[in-house]
Short mmCIF file of C-alpha atoms and ligand atoms in Angstrom, two decimals:
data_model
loop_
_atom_site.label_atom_id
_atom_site.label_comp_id
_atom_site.label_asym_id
_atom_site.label_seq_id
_atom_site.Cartn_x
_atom_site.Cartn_y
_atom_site.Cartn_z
CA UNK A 1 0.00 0.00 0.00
CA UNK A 2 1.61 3.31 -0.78
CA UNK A 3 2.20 5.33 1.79
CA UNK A 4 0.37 8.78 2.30
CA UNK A 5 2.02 11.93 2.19
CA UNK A 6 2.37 13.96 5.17
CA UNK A 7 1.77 17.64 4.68
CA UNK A 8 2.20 20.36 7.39
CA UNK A 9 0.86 23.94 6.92
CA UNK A 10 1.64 26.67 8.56
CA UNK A 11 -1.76 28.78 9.74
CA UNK A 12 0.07 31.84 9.55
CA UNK A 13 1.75 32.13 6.19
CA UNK A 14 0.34 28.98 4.30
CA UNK A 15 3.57 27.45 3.63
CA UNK A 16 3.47 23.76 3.27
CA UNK A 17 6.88 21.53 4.56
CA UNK A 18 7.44 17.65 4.46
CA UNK A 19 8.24 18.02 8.38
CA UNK A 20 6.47 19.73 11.50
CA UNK A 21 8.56 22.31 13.27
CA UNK A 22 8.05 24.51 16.37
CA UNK A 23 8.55 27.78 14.57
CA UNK A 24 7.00 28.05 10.94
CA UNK A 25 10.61 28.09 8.61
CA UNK A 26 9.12 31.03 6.28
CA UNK A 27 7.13 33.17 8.48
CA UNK A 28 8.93 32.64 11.77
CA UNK A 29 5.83 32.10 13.46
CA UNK A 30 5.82 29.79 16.60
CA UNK A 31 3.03 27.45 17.35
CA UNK A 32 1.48 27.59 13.70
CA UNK A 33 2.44 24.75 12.18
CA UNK A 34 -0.42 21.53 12.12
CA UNK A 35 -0.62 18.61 9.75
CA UNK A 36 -3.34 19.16 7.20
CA UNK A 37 -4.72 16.26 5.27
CA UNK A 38 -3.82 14.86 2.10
CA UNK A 39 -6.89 16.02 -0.27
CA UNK A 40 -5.32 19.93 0.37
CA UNK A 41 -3.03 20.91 -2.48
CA UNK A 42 -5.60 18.81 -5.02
CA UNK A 43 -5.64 20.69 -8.44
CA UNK A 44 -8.54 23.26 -8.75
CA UNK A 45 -8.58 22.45 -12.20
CA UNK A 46 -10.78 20.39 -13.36
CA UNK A 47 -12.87 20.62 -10.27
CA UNK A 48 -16.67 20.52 -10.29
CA UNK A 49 -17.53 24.12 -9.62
CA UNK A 50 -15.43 25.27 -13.14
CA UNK A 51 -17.65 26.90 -15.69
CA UNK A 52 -15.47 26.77 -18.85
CA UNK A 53 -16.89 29.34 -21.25
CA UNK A 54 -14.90 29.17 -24.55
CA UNK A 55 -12.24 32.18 -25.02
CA UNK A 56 -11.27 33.01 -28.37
CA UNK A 57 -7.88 35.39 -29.08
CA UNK A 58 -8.97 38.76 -30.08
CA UNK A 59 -7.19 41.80 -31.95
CA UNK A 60 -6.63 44.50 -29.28
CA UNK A 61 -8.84 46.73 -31.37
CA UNK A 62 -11.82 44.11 -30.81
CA UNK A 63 -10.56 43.85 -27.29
CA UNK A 64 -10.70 47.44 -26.73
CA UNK A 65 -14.09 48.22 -28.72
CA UNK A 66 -15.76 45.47 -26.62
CA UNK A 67 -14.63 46.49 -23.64
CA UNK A 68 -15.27 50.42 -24.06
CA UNK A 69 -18.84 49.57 -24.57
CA UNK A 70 -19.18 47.21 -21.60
CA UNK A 71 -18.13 49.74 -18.76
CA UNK A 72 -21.43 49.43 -16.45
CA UNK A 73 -22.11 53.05 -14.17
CA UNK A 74 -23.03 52.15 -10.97
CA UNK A 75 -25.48 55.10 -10.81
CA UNK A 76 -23.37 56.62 -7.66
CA UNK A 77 -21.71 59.36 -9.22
CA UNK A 78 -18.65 59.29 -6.60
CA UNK A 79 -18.02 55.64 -6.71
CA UNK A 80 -18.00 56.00 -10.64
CA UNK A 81 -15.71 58.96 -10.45
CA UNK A 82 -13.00 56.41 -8.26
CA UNK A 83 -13.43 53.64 -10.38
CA UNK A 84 -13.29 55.70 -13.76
CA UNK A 85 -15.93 54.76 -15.77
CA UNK A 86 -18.28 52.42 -13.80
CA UNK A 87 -17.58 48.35 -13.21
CA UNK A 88 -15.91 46.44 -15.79
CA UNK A 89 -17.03 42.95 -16.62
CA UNK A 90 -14.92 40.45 -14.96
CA UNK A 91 -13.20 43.16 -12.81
CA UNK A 92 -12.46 42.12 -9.49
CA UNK A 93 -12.71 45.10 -6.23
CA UNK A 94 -11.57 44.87 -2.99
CA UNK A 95 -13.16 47.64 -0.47
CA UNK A 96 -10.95 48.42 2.62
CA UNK A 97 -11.35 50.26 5.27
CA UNK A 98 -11.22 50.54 9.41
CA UNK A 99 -14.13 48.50 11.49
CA UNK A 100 -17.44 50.62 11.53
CA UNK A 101 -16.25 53.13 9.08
CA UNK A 102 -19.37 52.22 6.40
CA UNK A 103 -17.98 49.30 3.73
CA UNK A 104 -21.18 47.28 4.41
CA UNK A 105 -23.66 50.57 4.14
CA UNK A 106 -21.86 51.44 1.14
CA UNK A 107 -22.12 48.49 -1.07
CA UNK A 108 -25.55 47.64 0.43
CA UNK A 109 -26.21 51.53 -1.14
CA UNK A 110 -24.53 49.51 -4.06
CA UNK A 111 -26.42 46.74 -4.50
CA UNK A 112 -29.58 48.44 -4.10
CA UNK A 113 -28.86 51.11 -6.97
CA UNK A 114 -27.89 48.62 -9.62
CA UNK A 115 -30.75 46.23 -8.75
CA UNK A 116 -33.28 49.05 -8.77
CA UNK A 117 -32.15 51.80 -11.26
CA UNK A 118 -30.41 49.95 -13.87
CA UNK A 119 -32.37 46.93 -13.26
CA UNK A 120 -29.43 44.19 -12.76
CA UNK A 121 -29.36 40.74 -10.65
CA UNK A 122 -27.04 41.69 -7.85
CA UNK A 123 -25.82 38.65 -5.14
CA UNK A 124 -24.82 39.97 -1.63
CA UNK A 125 -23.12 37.53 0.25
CA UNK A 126 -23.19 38.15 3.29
CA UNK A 127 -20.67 35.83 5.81
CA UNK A 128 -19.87 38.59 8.32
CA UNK A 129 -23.29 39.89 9.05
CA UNK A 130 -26.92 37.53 9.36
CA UNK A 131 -28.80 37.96 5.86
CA UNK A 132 -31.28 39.35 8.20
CA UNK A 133 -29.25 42.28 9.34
CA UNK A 134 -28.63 43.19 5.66
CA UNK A 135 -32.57 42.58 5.24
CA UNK A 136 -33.35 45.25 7.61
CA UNK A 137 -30.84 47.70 6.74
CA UNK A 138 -32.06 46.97 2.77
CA UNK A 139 -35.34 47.87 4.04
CA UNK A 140 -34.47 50.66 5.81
CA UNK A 141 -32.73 52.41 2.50
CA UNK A 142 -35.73 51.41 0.40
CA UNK A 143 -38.94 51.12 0.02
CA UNK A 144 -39.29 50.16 -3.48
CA UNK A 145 -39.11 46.86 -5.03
CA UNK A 146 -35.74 44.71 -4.27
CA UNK A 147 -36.49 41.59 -6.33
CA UNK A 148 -33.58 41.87 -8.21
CA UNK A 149 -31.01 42.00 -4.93
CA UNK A 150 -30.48 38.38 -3.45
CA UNK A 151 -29.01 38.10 -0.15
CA UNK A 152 -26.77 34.67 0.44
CA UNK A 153 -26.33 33.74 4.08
CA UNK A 154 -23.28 31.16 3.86
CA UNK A 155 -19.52 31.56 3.98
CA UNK A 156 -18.38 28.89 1.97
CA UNK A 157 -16.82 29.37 -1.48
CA UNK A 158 -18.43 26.23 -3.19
CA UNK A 159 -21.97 27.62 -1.99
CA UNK A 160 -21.02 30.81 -3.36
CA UNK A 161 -19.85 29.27 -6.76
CA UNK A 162 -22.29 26.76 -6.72
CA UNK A 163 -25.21 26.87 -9.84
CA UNK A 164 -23.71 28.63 -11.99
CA UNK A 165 -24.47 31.53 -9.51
CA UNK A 166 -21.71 34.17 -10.33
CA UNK A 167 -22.75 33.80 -14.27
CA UNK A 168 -26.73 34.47 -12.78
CA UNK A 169 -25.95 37.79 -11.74
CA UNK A 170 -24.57 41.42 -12.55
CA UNK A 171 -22.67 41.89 -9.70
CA UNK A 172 -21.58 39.62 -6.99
CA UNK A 173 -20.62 41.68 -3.31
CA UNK A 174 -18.67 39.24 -0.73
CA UNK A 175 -18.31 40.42 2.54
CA UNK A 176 -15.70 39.64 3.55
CA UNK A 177 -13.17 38.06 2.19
CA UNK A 178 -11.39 37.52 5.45
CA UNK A 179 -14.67 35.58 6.74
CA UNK A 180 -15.39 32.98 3.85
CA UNK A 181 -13.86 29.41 3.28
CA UNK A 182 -13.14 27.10 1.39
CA UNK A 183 -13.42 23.52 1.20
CA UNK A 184 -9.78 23.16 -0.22
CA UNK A 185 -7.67 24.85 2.26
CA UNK A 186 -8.38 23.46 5.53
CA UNK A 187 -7.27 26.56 7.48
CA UNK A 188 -9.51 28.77 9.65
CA UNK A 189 -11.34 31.99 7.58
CA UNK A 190 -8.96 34.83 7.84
CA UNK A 191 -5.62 33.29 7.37
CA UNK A 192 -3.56 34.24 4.75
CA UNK A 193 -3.87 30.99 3.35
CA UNK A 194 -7.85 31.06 3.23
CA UNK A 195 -7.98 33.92 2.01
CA UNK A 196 -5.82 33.44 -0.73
CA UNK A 197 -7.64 30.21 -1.59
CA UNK A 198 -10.75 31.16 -1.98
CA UNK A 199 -9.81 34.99 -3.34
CA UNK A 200 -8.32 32.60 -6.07
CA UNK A 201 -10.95 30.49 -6.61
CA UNK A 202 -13.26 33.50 -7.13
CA UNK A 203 -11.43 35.55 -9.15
CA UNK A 204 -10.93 33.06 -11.49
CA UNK A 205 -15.03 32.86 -11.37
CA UNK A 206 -15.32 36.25 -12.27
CA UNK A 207 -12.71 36.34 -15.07
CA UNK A 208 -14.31 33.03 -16.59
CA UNK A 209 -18.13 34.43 -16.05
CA UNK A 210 -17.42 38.09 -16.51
CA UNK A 211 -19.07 39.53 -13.53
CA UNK A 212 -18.03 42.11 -11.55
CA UNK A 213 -16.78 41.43 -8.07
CA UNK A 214 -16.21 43.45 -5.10
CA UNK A 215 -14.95 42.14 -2.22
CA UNK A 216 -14.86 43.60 1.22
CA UNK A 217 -11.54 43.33 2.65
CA UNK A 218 -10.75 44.24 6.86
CA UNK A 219 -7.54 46.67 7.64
CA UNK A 220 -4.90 45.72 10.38
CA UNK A 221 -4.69 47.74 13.74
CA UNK A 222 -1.97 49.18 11.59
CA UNK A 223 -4.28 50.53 8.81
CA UNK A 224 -2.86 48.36 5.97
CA UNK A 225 -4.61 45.36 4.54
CA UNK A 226 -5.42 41.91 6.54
CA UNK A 227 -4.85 39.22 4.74
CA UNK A 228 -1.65 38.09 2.03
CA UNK A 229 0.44 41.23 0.28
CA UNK A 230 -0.93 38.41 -2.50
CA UNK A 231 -4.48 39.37 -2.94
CA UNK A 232 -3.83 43.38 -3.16
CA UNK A 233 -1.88 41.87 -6.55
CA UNK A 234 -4.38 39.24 -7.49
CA UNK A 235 -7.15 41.84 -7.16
CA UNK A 236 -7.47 44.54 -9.94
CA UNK A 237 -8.48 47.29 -7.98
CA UNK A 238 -8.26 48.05 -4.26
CA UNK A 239 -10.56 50.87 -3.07
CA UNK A 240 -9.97 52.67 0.60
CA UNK A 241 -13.09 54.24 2.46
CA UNK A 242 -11.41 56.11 4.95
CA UNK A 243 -12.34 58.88 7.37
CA UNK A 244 -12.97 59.51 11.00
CA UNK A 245 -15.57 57.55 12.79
CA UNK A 246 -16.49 60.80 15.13
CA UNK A 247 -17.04 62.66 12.22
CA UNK A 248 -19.31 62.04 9.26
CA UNK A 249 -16.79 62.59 6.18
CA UNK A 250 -15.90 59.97 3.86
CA UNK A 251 -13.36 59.34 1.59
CA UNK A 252 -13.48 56.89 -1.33
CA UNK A 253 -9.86 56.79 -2.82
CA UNK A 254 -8.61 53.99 -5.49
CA UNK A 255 -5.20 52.58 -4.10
CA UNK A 256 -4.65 50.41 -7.18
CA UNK A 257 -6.61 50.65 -10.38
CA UNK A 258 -5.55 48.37 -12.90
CA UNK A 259 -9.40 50.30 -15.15
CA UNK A 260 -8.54 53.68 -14.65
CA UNK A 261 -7.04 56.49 -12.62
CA UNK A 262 -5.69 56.41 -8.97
CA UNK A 263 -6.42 59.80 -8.15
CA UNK A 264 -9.84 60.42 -7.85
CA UNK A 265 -11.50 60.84 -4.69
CA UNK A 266 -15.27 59.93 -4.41
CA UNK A 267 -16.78 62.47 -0.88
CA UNK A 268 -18.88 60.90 1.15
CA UNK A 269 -21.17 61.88 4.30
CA UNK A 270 -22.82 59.41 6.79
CA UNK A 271 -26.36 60.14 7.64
CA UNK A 272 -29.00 58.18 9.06
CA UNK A 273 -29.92 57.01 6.26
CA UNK A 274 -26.23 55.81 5.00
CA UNK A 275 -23.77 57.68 2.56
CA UNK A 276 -25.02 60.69 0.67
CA UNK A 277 -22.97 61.97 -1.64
CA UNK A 278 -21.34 65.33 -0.99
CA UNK A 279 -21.93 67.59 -4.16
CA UNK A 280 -20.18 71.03 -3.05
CA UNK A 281 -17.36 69.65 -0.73
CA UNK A 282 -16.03 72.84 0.10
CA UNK A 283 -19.26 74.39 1.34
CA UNK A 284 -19.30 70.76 3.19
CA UNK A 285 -15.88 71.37 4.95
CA UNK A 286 -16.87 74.67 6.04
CA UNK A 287 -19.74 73.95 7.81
CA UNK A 288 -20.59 76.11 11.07
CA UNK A 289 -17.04 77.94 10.37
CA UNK A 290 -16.92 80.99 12.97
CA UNK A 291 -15.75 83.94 10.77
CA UNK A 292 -13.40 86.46 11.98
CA UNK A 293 -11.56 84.17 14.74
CA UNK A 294 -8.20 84.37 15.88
CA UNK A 295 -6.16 81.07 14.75
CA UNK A 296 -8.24 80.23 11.90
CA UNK A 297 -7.25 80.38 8.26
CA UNK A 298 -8.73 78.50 4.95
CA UNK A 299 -5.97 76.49 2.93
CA UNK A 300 -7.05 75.52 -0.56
CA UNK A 301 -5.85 71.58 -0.77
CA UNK A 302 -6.46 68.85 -3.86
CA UNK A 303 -8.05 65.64 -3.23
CA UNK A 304 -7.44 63.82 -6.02
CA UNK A 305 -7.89 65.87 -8.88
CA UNK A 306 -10.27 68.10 -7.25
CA UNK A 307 -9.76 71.45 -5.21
CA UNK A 308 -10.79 71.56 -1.67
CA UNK A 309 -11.25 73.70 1.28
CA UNK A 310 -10.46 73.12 4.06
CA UNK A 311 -10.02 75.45 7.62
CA UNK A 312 -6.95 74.96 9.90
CA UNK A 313 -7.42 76.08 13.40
CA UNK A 314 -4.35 77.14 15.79
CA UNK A 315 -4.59 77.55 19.21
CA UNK A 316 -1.19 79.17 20.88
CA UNK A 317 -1.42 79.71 24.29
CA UNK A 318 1.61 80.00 27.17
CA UNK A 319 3.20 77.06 28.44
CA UNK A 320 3.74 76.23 31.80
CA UNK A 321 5.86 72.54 31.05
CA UNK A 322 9.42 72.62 30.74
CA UNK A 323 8.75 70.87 27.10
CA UNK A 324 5.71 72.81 25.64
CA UNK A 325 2.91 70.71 23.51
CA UNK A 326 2.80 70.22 20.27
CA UNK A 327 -0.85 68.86 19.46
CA UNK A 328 -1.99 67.88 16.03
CA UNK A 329 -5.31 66.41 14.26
CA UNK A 330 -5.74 66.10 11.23
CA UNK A 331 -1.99 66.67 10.42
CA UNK A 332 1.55 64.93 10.97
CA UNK A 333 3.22 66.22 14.20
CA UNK A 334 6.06 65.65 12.65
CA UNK A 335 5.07 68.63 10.15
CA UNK A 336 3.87 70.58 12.89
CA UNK A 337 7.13 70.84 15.09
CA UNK A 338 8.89 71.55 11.38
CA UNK A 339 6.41 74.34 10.77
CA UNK A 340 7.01 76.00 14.51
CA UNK A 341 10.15 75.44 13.88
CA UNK A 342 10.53 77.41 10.72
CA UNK A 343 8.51 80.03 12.22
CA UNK A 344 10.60 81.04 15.07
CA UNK A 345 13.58 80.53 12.77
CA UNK A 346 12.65 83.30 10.08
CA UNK A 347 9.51 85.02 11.41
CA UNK A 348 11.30 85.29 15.34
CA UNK A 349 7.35 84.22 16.39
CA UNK A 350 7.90 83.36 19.92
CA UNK A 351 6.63 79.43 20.25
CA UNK A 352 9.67 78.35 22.31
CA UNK A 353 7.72 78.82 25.57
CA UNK A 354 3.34 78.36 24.11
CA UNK A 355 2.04 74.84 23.31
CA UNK A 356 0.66 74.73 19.93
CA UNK A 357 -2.20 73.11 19.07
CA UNK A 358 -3.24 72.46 15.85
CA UNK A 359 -6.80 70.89 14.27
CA UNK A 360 -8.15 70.35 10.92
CA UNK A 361 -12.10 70.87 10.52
CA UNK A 362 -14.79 68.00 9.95
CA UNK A 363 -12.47 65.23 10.60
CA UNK A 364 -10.14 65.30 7.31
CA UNK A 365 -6.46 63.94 7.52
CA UNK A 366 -4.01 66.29 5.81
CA UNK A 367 -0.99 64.67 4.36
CA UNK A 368 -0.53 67.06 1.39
CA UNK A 369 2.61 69.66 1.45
CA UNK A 370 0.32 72.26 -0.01
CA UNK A 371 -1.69 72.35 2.99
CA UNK A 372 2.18 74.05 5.06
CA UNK A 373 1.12 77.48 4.73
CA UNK A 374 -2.34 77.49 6.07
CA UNK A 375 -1.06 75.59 8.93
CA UNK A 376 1.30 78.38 9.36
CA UNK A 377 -0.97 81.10 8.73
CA UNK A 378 -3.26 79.69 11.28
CA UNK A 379 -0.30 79.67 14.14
CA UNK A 380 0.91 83.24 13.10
CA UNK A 381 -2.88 84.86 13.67
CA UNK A 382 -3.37 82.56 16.77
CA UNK A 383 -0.20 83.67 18.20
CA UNK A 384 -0.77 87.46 17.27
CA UNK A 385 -4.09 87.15 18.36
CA UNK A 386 -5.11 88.94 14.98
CA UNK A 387 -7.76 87.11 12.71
CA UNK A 388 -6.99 86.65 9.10
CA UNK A 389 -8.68 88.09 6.23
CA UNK A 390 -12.03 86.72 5.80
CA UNK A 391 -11.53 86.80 2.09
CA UNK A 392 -7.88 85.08 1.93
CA UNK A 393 -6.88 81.58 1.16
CA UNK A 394 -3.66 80.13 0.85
CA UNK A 395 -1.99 76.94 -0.70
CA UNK A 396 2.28 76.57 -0.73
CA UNK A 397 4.47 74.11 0.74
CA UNK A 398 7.01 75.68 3.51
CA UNK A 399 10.41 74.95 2.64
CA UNK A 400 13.25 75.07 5.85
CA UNK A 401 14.10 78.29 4.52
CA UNK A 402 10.96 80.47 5.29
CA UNK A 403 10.48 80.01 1.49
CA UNK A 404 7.39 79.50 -0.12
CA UNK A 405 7.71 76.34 -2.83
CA UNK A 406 5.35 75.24 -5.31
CA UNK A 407 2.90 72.60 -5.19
CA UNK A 408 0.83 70.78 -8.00
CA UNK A 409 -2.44 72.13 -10.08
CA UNK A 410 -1.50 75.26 -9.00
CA UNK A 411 -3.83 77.04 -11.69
CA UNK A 412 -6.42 74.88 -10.67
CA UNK A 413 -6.24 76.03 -7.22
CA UNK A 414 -5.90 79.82 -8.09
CA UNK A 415 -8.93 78.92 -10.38
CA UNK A 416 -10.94 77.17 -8.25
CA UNK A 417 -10.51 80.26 -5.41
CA UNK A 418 -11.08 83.08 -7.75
CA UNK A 419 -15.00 81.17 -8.28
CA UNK A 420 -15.62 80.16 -4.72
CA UNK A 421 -14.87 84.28 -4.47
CA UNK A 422 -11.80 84.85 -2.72
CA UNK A 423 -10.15 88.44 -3.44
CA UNK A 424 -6.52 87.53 -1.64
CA UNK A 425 -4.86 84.24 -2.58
CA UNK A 426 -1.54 83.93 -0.97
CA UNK A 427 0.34 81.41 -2.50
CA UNK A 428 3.75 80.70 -4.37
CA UNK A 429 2.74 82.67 -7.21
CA UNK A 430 2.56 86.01 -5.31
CA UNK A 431 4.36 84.98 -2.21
CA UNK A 432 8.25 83.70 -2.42
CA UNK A 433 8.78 83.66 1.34
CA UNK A 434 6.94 83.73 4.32
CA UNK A 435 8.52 87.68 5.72
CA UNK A 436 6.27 88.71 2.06
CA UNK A 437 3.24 87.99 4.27
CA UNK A 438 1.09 91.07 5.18
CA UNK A 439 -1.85 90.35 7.37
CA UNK A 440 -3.19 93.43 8.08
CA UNK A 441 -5.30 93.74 5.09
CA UNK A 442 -8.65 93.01 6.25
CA UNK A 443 -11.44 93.66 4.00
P1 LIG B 501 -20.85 49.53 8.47
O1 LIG B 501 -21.21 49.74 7.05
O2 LIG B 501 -21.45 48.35 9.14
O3 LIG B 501 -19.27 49.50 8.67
P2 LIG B 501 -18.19 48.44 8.14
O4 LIG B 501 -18.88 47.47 7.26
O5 LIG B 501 -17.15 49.26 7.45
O6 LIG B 501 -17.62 47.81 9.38
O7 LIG B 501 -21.22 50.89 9.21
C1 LIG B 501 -21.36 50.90 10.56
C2 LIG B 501 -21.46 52.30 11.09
O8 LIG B 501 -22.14 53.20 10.24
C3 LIG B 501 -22.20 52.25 12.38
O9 LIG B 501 -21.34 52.77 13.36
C4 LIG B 501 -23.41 53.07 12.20
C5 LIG B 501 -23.15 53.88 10.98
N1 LIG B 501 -24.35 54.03 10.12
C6 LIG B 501 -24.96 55.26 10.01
O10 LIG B 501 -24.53 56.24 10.60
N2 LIG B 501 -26.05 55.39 9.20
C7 LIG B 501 -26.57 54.33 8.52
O11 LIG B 501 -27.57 54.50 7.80
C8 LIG B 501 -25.93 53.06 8.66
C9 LIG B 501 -26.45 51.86 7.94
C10 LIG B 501 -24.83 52.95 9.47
MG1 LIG B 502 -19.28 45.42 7.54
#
């Protein structure tokens, strides 16, 4: 009788070795490491869940004219905008984002817009959450007719693959990835293993049926993505809601986009009744702004390809630690010590003995270098106790220098503030270094 294979797999990595060992030899995990039976590692070809659907070569000009015309809009203006021109056939989407920050509410928004307005089958698999918790919120969203959404209450792959379902439907929505399984792999849902089993197994579904998947994917305590580096590669494109949960702003942003751009930004707000849309984000950001304050000033900022708004409030106030604060939200601290640093360099601002605080309105995280001079401008009128111009706006990146350097799109920005109506834009056009900045110009 021949005799059978051993296999052990580690739980962490997925490795397989001839041996077991204490510490897994590829991931250096300890304790992870657990004989797996033989059936893992079959071939998944051939297996009864394939749906072979004969492929022909094609010219790239076929390729392309079939595939301009097969771009399907999602009828959410914002998620179209991030994914360029709508879902392509086949194309497979992972969603990230932190716990609680609105995946599920937005592709439940999703589902419910291409099963109602464009009239499309759409499968929602739901392994995280009951089907009945999607049921309710489903109902909650909409009143009109859902027969063309179908919930799926299972987290198994085969179930999901089984009947020919992908090729049934429009648009398939898993979530999550990190909570299905697979009959194949034999470790627990989540591991990197699992999940790049059965990411495999149904991406090569949705390339061989030509539906559109989008997959919900979790984030690590460390923000990036749970799961194999693998599966940001395997998928096509990896979206990012992001945004803080004490605030209702949300940010769509394509990470990888294998169908279009990677800088578009779809703006989000959650309401009780899920994610609206933000049309005017700059009248958005500015929401409830007290005009005329000390330690306030309006910094003109792109997201994506599209100019922003945003206000930057300073506080300066004395110190009585030996080591005075430096507080930021909304911005790197890192930037902020830099920027008090410059200041008392080249404007002599005394910040040696105030702590500086420093907060960016409704919740937005600043990480572009255009965004230096507000920041600044905000600590100078805080610290002079002198409110800027209600009528100014500024964009420039602060250089160790005191100088003013350029940024990107800046004639979109110096467009985009001459409509919203702004008479003073300070910024490196106009302004080579930060002693050129006159304040007392208040109109
Ligand atoms: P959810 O989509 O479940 O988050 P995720 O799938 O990313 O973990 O969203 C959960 C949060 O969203 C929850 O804290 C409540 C809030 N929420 C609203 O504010 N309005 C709504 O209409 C819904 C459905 C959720
Ligand atoms: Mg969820």
């Amino acid at each position: 009788m021949a005799k059978q294979k051993n296999i052990f797999m580690c739980s962490s990595c997925g490795n397989d070795f001839p041996k077991w060992s204490g510490q897994c030899p590829a991931c250096k995990e300890w304790n992870s490491v657990s004989q797996v039976s033989g059936s893992y590692l079959k071939p998944l070809t051939g297996s009864k869940n394939s749906l072979r659907i004969k492929v022909k070569p094609q010219t790239p000009k076929k390729t392309l004219q079939s595939a301009q015309t097969s771009y399907q809009t999602t009828s959410i203006s914002e998620i179209d905008r991030v994914l360029g021109q709508g879902l392509t056939p086949g194309g497979v989407y992972l969603l990230t984002g932190q716990p609680g920050i609105g995946k599920s509410t937005l592709l439940t928004q999703l589902a419910i817009k291409i099963s109602q307005t464009i009239s499309n089958q759409v499968l929602y698999v739901c392994s995280e959450e009951n089907s009945t918790q999607v049921a309710t919120r489903i109902n909650r969203f909409t009143k009109k007719d859902t027969n063309n959404l179908n919930l799926l209450n299972t987290s198994n792959v085969e179930s999901i693959l089984d009947q020919n379902a992908l090729s049934r439907y429009n648009l398939v929505i898993i979530d999550s990835i990190q909570s299905i399984q697979t009959d194949l792999n034999p470790t627990s849902p989540g591991s990197p293993s699992q999940i790049k089993d059965s990411a495999n197994l149904i991406i090569r579904m949705a390339k061989e049926t030509q539906t559109p998947v989008i997959l919900i994917g979790h984030v690590t305590k460390s923000g990036s993505i749970a799961g194999p580096k693998l599966l940001e590669h395997m998928v096509d494109s990896v979206l990012e809601l992001s945004g803080d949960r004490q605030h209702n702003l949300r940010l769509l942003r394509s990470v990888k986009n294998r169908f279009g751009p990677t800088d578009e930004t779809g703006i989000f707000q959650m309401t009780g009744k899920g994610l609206e849309e933000v049309k005017d984000p700059s009248k958005f950001m500015l929401e409830g702004r007290v005009e005329n304050a000390p330690g306030s000033s309006l910094c003109l900022i792109m997201e994506g390809t599209r100019p922003l708004t945003v206000e930057i409030q300073a506080l300066v106030v004395p110190s009585n630690l030996a080591i005075p604060r430096r507080v930021a939200k909304g911005i790197n601290i890192n930037r902020l010590q830099l920027i008090c640093a410059v200041l008392t360099k080249h404007l002599k601002l005394p910040l040696g003995n105030k702590d500086v605080f420093v907060n960016v309105t409704a919740g937005y995280n600043l990480t572009e270098p255009g965004a230096d001079l507000g920041i600044a401008l905000a600590i100078i009128s805080s610290s002079k106790n002198k409110p800027l111009p209600n009528n100014a706006i500024a964009f420039g990146e602060l250089g160790l220098l005191g100088e003013i350097r350029s940024v990107n799109f800046q004639d979109k920005r110096i467009k985009e503030a001459k409509t919203l109506g702004y008479k003073i834009t300070i910024s490196p056009e106009n302004t080579k270094h930060l002693k050129q900045i006159d304040l007392s110009s208040r109109t």
